[in-house]
Tab-separated table of C-alpha atoms and ligand atoms in Angstrom:
chain	number	residue	atom	x	y	z
A	28	MET	CA	-73.261	1.852	11.612
A	29	LYS	CA	-70.071	0.732	13.149
A	30	ARG	CA	-67.571	3.701	14.145
A	31	ILE	CA	-64.366	3.251	12.851
A	32	GLY	CA	-60.720	4.300	13.537
A	33	PHE	CA	-57.751	4.338	11.273
A	34	ILE	CA	-54.552	4.289	11.963
A	35	GLY	CA	-51.655	5.034	8.978
A	36	THR	CA	-52.437	7.402	7.192
A	37	GLY	CA	-49.314	6.174	4.284
A	38	VAL	CA	-49.431	4.859	0.366
A	39	MET	CA	-52.240	1.887	1.171
A	40	GLY	CA	-54.066	3.645	4.786
A	41	ARG	CA	-55.389	6.811	2.533
A	42	SER	CA	-57.117	5.016	-0.055
A	43	ILE	CA	-58.499	2.672	2.421
A	44	VAL	CA	-59.868	5.773	4.521
A	45	GLU	CA	-61.324	7.302	1.470
A	46	HIS	CA	-63.141	4.277	0.570
A	47	LEU	CA	-64.386	4.093	4.225
A	48	LEU	CA	-65.621	7.938	3.609
A	49	THR	CA	-67.154	7.340	0.680
A	50	ASN	CA	-69.003	4.766	1.676
A	51	LYS	CA	-70.444	7.357	4.633
A	52	PHE	CA	-68.563	5.700	7.747
A	53	GLU	CA	-67.657	8.200	10.410
A	54	VAL	CA	-64.012	7.748	11.104
A	55	THR	CA	-61.020	8.708	13.466
A	56	VAL	CA	-58.137	8.517	12.249
A	57	TYR	CA	-54.337	9.419	13.289
A	58	ASN	CA	-50.968	9.306	11.226
A	59	ARG	CA	-47.147	10.054	12.863
A	60	THR	CA	-47.051	12.550	10.887
A	61	LYS	CA	-50.400	14.385	10.836
A	62	LYS	CA	-50.254	16.257	7.540
A	63	LYS	CA	-50.538	12.899	5.624
A	64	THR	CA	-54.295	13.077	7.367
A	65	ASP	CA	-54.398	16.546	5.820
A	66	ASP	CA	-56.099	15.874	2.859
A	67	LEU	CA	-58.617	12.951	4.418
A	68	ILE	CA	-59.467	15.452	7.242
A	69	ALA	CA	-61.202	17.748	4.338
A	70	LEU	CA	-63.265	14.706	3.166
A	71	GLY	CA	-64.635	14.414	6.640
A	72	ALA	CA	-62.594	12.200	8.411
A	73	VAL	CA	-61.736	13.514	12.130
A	74	TRP	CA	-58.109	13.726	13.697
A	75	LYS	CA	-57.065	11.948	17.056
A	76	ASP	CA	-53.987	12.835	19.004
A	77	SER	CA	-53.108	9.112	19.811
A	78	PRO	CA	-54.065	5.889	18.981
A	79	LYS	CA	-55.715	5.155	22.159
A	80	GLU	CA	-57.979	8.405	21.394
A	81	VAL	CA	-58.349	6.469	18.060
A	82	ALA	CA	-59.262	3.922	20.023
A	83	ASP	CA	-61.766	5.311	22.685
A	84	GLU	CA	-63.931	7.032	20.287
A	85	SER	CA	-64.225	3.695	17.466
A	86	ASP	CA	-65.779	-0.145	17.342
A	87	VAL	CA	-63.578	-1.460	15.000
A	88	ILE	CA	-60.148	-0.381	15.033
A	89	PHE	CA	-58.021	-0.802	11.492
A	90	THR	CA	-54.152	-0.402	11.723
A	91	MET	CA	-51.770	0.016	8.651
A	92	VAL	CA	-48.377	0.801	9.457
A	93	GLY	CA	-44.888	-0.310	8.225
A	94	TYR	CA	-43.194	-2.519	10.421
A	95	PRO	CA	-43.666	-5.060	13.344
A	96	THR	CA	-42.248	-2.423	15.520
A	97	ASP	CA	-44.318	-0.580	14.558
A	98	VAL	CA	-47.403	-1.967	14.975
A	99	GLU	CA	-46.536	-3.224	18.484
A	100	SER	CA	-45.853	0.652	19.346
A	101	VAL	CA	-49.319	1.120	18.235
A	102	TYR	CA	-51.397	-1.548	20.409
A	103	TYR	CA	-48.807	-1.736	23.382
A	104	GLY	CA	-46.517	1.777	22.947
A	105	GLU	CA	-47.671	5.063	25.659
A	106	ASN	CA	-51.126	6.608	24.600
A	107	ALA	CA	-51.780	3.055	22.375
A	108	LEU	CA	-54.795	0.872	21.277
A	109	PHE	CA	-54.643	-1.854	24.287
A	110	GLN	CA	-54.266	1.333	26.300
A	111	THR	CA	-58.531	2.097	26.267
A	112	ASP	CA	-60.845	-0.135	27.749
A	113	ILE	CA	-61.522	-2.551	24.680
A	114	ASN	CA	-64.390	-4.620	25.335
A	115	GLY	CA	-66.203	-5.549	22.369
A	116	LYS	CA	-64.031	-3.628	20.181
A	117	LEU	CA	-62.437	-5.106	17.266
A	118	PHE	CA	-58.978	-4.793	16.172
A	119	ILE	CA	-58.060	-4.851	12.359
A	120	ASP	CA	-54.062	-5.284	11.437
A	121	LEU	CA	-53.828	-4.743	7.675
A	122	THR	CA	-50.041	-3.681	7.879
A	123	THR	CA	-47.429	-6.611	6.742
A	124	SER	CA	-46.217	-8.472	9.938
A	125	THR	CA	-44.902	-11.591	11.973
A	126	PRO	CA	-48.052	-14.635	12.466
A	127	SER	CA	-46.482	-14.120	16.226
A	128	LEU	CA	-47.148	-10.812	16.503
A	129	ALA	CA	-50.577	-11.273	15.266
A	130	GLU	CA	-51.083	-14.194	17.590
A	131	LYS	CA	-50.110	-12.195	20.433
A	132	LEU	CA	-52.518	-9.377	19.619
A	133	TYR	CA	-55.261	-11.505	19.252
A	134	HIS	CA	-54.454	-13.059	23.056
A	135	THR	CA	-53.822	-9.862	24.274
A	136	ALA	CA	-57.548	-8.282	22.257
A	137	VAL	CA	-59.415	-11.089	23.691
A	138	GLU	CA	-58.216	-11.262	27.250
A	139	LYS	CA	-59.634	-8.189	27.340
A	140	GLY	CA	-62.866	-8.694	26.161
A	141	GLY	CA	-62.298	-7.374	22.404
A	142	ASN	CA	-61.044	-9.453	19.758
A	143	ALA	CA	-58.340	-8.817	16.291
A	144	LEU	CA	-58.260	-10.304	12.905
A	145	ASP	CA	-54.986	-10.064	11.179
A	146	ALA	CA	-55.895	-8.927	7.524
A	147	PRO	CA	-52.940	-8.200	5.161
A	148	VAL	CA	-53.884	-6.966	1.292
A	149	SER	CA	-51.941	-7.656	-2.114
A	150	GLY	CA	-53.083	-5.574	-4.265
A	151	GLY	CA	-50.691	-2.219	-3.974
A	152	ASP	CA	-51.217	1.290	-4.531
A	153	LEU	CA	-53.218	0.671	-7.137
A	154	GLY	CA	-55.668	-1.871	-5.393
A	155	ALA	CA	-56.198	0.129	-2.856
A	156	LYS	CA	-57.010	3.591	-4.690
A	157	SER	CA	-59.537	1.469	-6.668
A	158	GLY	CA	-61.262	-0.346	-4.013
A	159	LYS	CA	-60.064	-3.831	-5.502
A	160	LEU	CA	-57.475	-5.777	-2.790
A	161	THR	CA	-56.951	-9.082	-1.395
A	162	ILE	CA	-57.094	-9.890	1.431
A	163	MET	CA	-56.110	-12.896	3.992
A	164	VAL	CA	-57.318	-13.076	7.339
A	165	GLY	CA	-56.449	-14.928	10.360
A	166	GLY	CA	-58.407	-15.191	13.371
A	167	ASP	CA	-62.148	-16.179	15.061
A	168	GLU	CA	-64.613	-16.948	12.371
A	169	ALA	CA	-67.251	-14.561	13.893
A	170	SER	CA	-65.069	-11.451	13.924
A	171	PHE	CA	-63.824	-12.173	9.975
A	172	LEU	CA	-68.450	-12.247	9.711
A	173	GLU	CA	-68.611	-9.090	11.619
A	174	ALA	CA	-65.247	-7.086	9.493
A	175	GLU	CA	-66.702	-8.941	6.044
A	176	PRO	CA	-68.755	-5.837	5.159
A	177	ILE	CA	-66.576	-3.382	5.859
A	178	LEU	CA	-63.394	-4.943	4.440
A	179	SER	CA	-65.784	-6.087	1.152
A	180	LEU	CA	-66.047	-2.143	0.464
A	181	PHE	CA	-62.307	-1.843	-0.734
A	182	SER	CA	-61.548	-5.379	-1.877
A	183	LYS	CA	-62.247	-8.116	-4.749
A	184	THR	CA	-61.183	-11.258	-3.198
A	185	LEU	CA	-61.530	-11.839	1.010
A	186	GLU	CA	-60.677	-15.319	2.517
A	187	ARG	CA	-60.507	-16.694	6.311
A	188	HIS	CA	-57.374	-18.499	6.571
A	189	GLY	CA	-57.196	-19.610	9.971
A	190	PRO	CA	-56.759	-19.332	13.242
A	191	ALA	CA	-55.020	-15.952	14.308
A	192	GLY	CA	-51.755	-15.723	12.394
A	193	SER	CA	-52.773	-17.225	9.269
A	194	GLY	CA	-53.704	-14.212	7.090
A	195	GLN	CA	-49.785	-13.244	7.934
A	196	HIS	CA	-48.847	-16.435	6.506
A	197	THR	CA	-50.740	-16.590	3.813
A	198	LYS	CA	-49.133	-13.107	2.944
A	199	MET	CA	-45.962	-15.049	3.446
A	200	ALA	CA	-46.843	-17.230	0.495
A	201	ASN	CA	-47.864	-14.271	-1.327
A	202	GLN	CA	-44.503	-12.316	-1.035
A	203	ILE	CA	-42.411	-15.486	-2.073
A	204	MET	CA	-44.660	-15.822	-5.375
A	205	VAL	CA	-44.041	-12.116	-5.484
A	206	ALA	CA	-40.322	-12.731	-5.076
A	207	GLY	CA	-40.520	-14.835	-8.398
A	208	THR	CA	-42.455	-12.430	-10.125
A	209	MET	CA	-40.304	-9.321	-9.410
A	210	THR	CA	-36.763	-11.192	-10.411
A	211	GLY	CA	-38.595	-12.843	-13.394
A	212	MET	CA	-39.872	-9.491	-15.006
A	213	THR	CA	-36.332	-7.818	-13.819
A	214	GLU	CA	-34.428	-10.634	-15.905
A	215	MET	CA	-36.700	-10.576	-18.772
A	216	LEU	CA	-36.558	-6.727	-19.830
A	217	VAL	CA	-32.919	-7.100	-19.016
A	218	TYR	CA	-32.878	-10.069	-21.837
A	219	ALA	CA	-35.014	-8.395	-24.311
A	220	ARG	CA	-33.636	-5.265	-24.506
A	221	LYS	CA	-29.648	-6.130	-24.752
A	222	ALA	CA	-31.542	-8.227	-27.596
A	223	GLY	CA	-32.847	-5.573	-29.580
A	224	LEU	CA	-36.601	-6.312	-28.526
A	225	ASP	CA	-39.343	-3.574	-28.527
A	226	LEU	CA	-40.146	-3.811	-24.762
A	227	GLU	CA	-43.776	-1.982	-24.458
A	228	LYS	CA	-44.604	-5.326	-27.510
A	229	VAL	CA	-42.894	-7.527	-25.552
A	230	ILE	CA	-44.759	-6.612	-22.191
A	231	ARG	CA	-48.358	-6.889	-24.523
A	232	THR	CA	-47.136	-9.981	-25.995
A	233	LEU	CA	-46.096	-11.551	-22.726
A	234	ASN	CA	-49.221	-10.490	-21.065
A	235	GLY	CA	-51.066	-12.365	-23.157
A	236	GLY	CA	-49.560	-15.630	-22.549
A	237	ALA	CA	-47.919	-17.955	-20.024
A	238	ALA	CA	-45.856	-15.986	-18.243
A	239	SER	CA	-49.040	-12.894	-17.648
A	240	ASN	CA	-48.677	-11.944	-13.962
A	241	TRP	CA	-49.698	-8.864	-11.933
A	242	SER	CA	-45.873	-7.774	-11.260
A	243	LEU	CA	-45.163	-7.487	-15.346
A	244	ALA	CA	-49.218	-6.112	-15.964
A	245	ASN	CA	-48.570	-3.227	-13.056
A	246	TYR	CA	-44.845	-2.564	-12.853
A	247	GLY	CA	-43.907	-3.425	-16.222
A	248	PRO	CA	-45.274	-0.458	-18.339
A	249	ARG	CA	-43.734	1.758	-14.402
A	250	ILE	CA	-40.736	0.752	-15.858
A	251	LEU	CA	-40.405	1.754	-19.102
A	252	LYS	CA	-41.483	5.073	-18.314
A	253	GLU	CA	-38.894	4.763	-15.721
A	254	ASP	CA	-40.981	5.650	-12.568
A	255	TYR	CA	-39.973	4.004	-9.911
A	256	SER	CA	-42.042	5.781	-6.953
A	257	PRO	CA	-43.573	3.608	-4.823
A	258	GLY	CA	-46.391	1.392	-5.156
A	259	PHE	CA	-44.884	-0.780	-2.774
A	260	PHE	CA	-41.692	0.247	-0.635
A	261	VAL	CA	-38.334	-1.601	-1.355
A	262	LYS	CA	-37.703	-1.092	2.595
A	263	HIS	CA	-41.127	-3.027	3.168
A	264	PHE	CA	-40.373	-6.032	0.592
A	265	ILE	CA	-36.858	-6.315	2.393
A	266	LYS	CA	-39.319	-6.771	5.453
A	267	ASP	CA	-41.277	-9.551	3.993
A	268	LEU	CA	-39.046	-10.877	2.527
A	269	LYS	CA	-37.368	-11.433	6.019
A	270	ILE	CA	-40.224	-12.537	8.490
A	271	VAL	CA	-40.517	-15.419	4.730
A	272	LEU	CA	-36.885	-17.160	5.273
A	273	ASP	CA	-37.419	-16.428	9.158
A	274	GLU	CA	-40.349	-18.404	9.261
A	275	ALA	CA	-39.218	-20.911	6.511
A	276	GLU	CA	-35.901	-21.512	8.780
A	277	LYS	CA	-38.438	-21.991	11.765
A	278	MET	CA	-40.061	-24.623	9.528
A	279	GLU	CA	-36.774	-25.921	8.662
A	280	LEU	CA	-37.459	-25.351	4.626
A	281	THR	CA	-34.975	-23.649	2.595
A	282	LEU	CA	-35.764	-21.385	-0.225
A	283	PRO	CA	-33.418	-20.764	-2.827
A	284	GLY	CA	-34.988	-18.545	-4.867
A	285	THR	CA	-36.537	-16.134	-2.081
A	286	GLU	CA	-33.376	-16.008	-0.778
A	287	LYS	CA	-31.653	-14.637	-4.376
A	288	ALA	CA	-34.193	-12.177	-4.310
A	289	ASN	CA	-33.547	-10.981	-0.694
A	290	GLU	CA	-30.265	-10.960	-2.022
A	291	LEU	CA	-30.746	-8.782	-4.532
A	292	TYR	CA	-32.883	-5.897	-2.809
A	293	ASN	CA	-30.294	-5.739	-0.297
A	294	GLN	CA	-27.681	-4.638	-3.072
A	295	LEU	CA	-30.525	-2.231	-4.159
A	296	GLN	CA	-31.278	-1.138	-0.537
A	297	ASP	CA	-27.466	-0.798	-0.040
A	298	LYS	CA	-26.726	1.606	-3.084
A	299	GLY	CA	-29.761	3.860	-1.744
A	300	PHE	CA	-32.924	3.110	-2.710
A	301	GLU	CA	-35.105	1.450	0.099
A	302	ASN	CA	-37.874	4.236	-0.748
A	303	GLU	CA	-38.178	3.167	-3.992
A	304	GLY	CA	-41.381	1.054	-5.187
A	305	THR	CA	-40.288	-2.865	-5.739
A	306	GLN	CA	-40.468	-2.468	-9.809
A	307	ALA	CA	-36.788	-0.049	-9.634
A	308	LEU	CA	-34.729	-3.385	-8.830
A	309	ILE	CA	-34.240	-3.383	-12.672
A	310	ARG	CA	-31.853	-0.202	-11.629
A	311	LEU	CA	-29.583	-2.924	-10.728
A	312	TRP	CA	-28.554	-3.582	-14.402
A	313	TRP	CA	-29.608	-0.779	-16.269
A	314	GLU	CA	-27.799	2.134	-13.831
B	425	NAP	P1	-46.006	3.798	4.068
B	425	NAP	O1	-46.612	4.923	3.077
B	425	NAP	O2	-45.269	3.928	4.886
B	425	NAP	O3	-47.300	3.939	5.581
B	425	NAP	C1	-47.616	3.470	6.607
B	425	NAP	C2	-47.885	4.577	7.377
B	425	NAP	O4	-48.182	4.417	8.986
B	425	NAP	C3	-46.759	5.979	7.018
B	425	NAP	O5	-47.786	6.954	6.896
B	425	NAP	C4	-46.445	6.208	8.547
B	425	NAP	O6	-46.024	7.321	9.102
B	425	NAP	C5	-47.879	5.177	9.374
B	425	NAP	N1	-46.604	4.515	10.867
B	425	NAP	C6	-45.636	3.783	11.017
B	425	NAP	N2	-45.295	3.701	12.375
B	425	NAP	C7	-46.636	4.506	13.359
B	425	NAP	C8	-46.614	5.111	14.628
B	425	NAP	N3	-45.827	3.949	15.603
B	425	NAP	N4	-47.985	5.306	14.797
B	425	NAP	C9	-48.507	6.156	13.512
B	425	NAP	N5	-48.242	6.005	12.841
B	425	NAP	C10	-47.237	5.047	12.205
B	425	NAP	O7	-46.185	2.456	4.011
B	425	NAP	P2	-47.178	1.539	3.022
B	425	NAP	O8	-46.815	1.271	1.445
B	425	NAP	O9	-48.998	2.284	2.838
B	425	NAP	O10	-47.516	0.606	3.178
B	425	NAP	C11	-48.023	-0.075	4.511
B	425	NAP	C12	-47.797	-1.872	5.151
B	425	NAP	O11	-49.049	-2.835	3.899
B	425	NAP	C13	-46.883	-1.998	5.305
B	425	NAP	O12	-46.504	-3.194	6.366
B	425	NAP	C14	-46.713	-2.713	4.236
B	425	NAP	O13	-45.797	-3.873	3.798
B	425	NAP	C15	-47.516	-3.103	3.294
B	425	NAP	N6	-48.814	-3.069	2.070
B	425	NAP	C16	-48.301	-1.939	1.193
B	425	NAP	C17	-48.319	-2.449	-0.292
B	425	NAP	C18	-47.843	-1.621	-1.396
B	425	NAP	O14	-48.148	-1.616	-2.477
B	425	NAP	N7	-47.828	-0.140	-0.736
B	425	NAP	C19	-49.349	-3.948	-0.595
B	425	NAP	C20	-49.431	-4.582	0.808
B	425	NAP	C21	-48.878	-4.074	1.794
B	425	NAP	P3	-45.065	8.454	8.644
B	425	NAP	O15	-46.319	8.891	7.564
B	425	NAP	O16	-45.320	9.232	9.374
B	425	NAP	O17	-44.071	7.544	7.909
């Protein structure tokens, strides 16, 4: 059985490690804030003092940190993953990051005798908890086949989209869609409330028709309970929208709907809500 390493036990990583432990894998963990691994250690995970020490003890190493800069530091910084002998090891970055960094990780890993996949996910904190994430993979077919049995333990949709970077490009396509569903759901609720409708009933009805979508089904009820906890951090969505718009610019594309969503989420951040979940967008109208 492969030995697993896991760096980044936040909202998403923590639940994924739980699935790996439930499936009897030996898992070593590292997180910037050690306290966030306490529950996992109680469940049988083993703490290591640095990413390098995690890699020393593992065959397959997952990373699920916040930003591309975090990914850089975990792979290339002090006591980083790539400072160990990585021959034969497989690195899987689940972080939503840039396609160019995914390519860089892949090339470094291959030069050193290892391999790497970019495998960003969709499905939120609830998808991670239930083990039903969607995973979009970029990298070599052989590495994908090696990773598939492990990734299947916490996903329901799992697909390879092409060479290194393709997973991140697919995730950007996903985020363009989510920008539309989040702004659409928010404006729908603002309108429905002003029209004096029963919002619970509206959400229930719309979920059965052509307007149904994941954001509405999962975040609509949270908004009605005024639950703005993450979920998916506003600050991370802003990170993703910037990556989308930067990539679109490189492709000489304009995406006005995504630009508007980016503007709205930046307004929300300026109001101090960057650590809330993305459903907090409604606060631009309701507060
Ligand atoms: P999170 O709760 O902030 O988790 C990230 C974890 O990585 C934190 O525990 C953080 O440590 C740790 N970390 C960051 N830099 C590190 C470093 N240099 N060394 C070690 N640990 C480090 O965020 P999340 O919601 O799990 O999201 C993780 C990634 O998945 C993001 O890229 C996000 O965009 C993406 N994503 C999230 C969702 C979602 O719904 N939440 C869905 C799909 C994709 P600290 O505890 O010290 O902050």
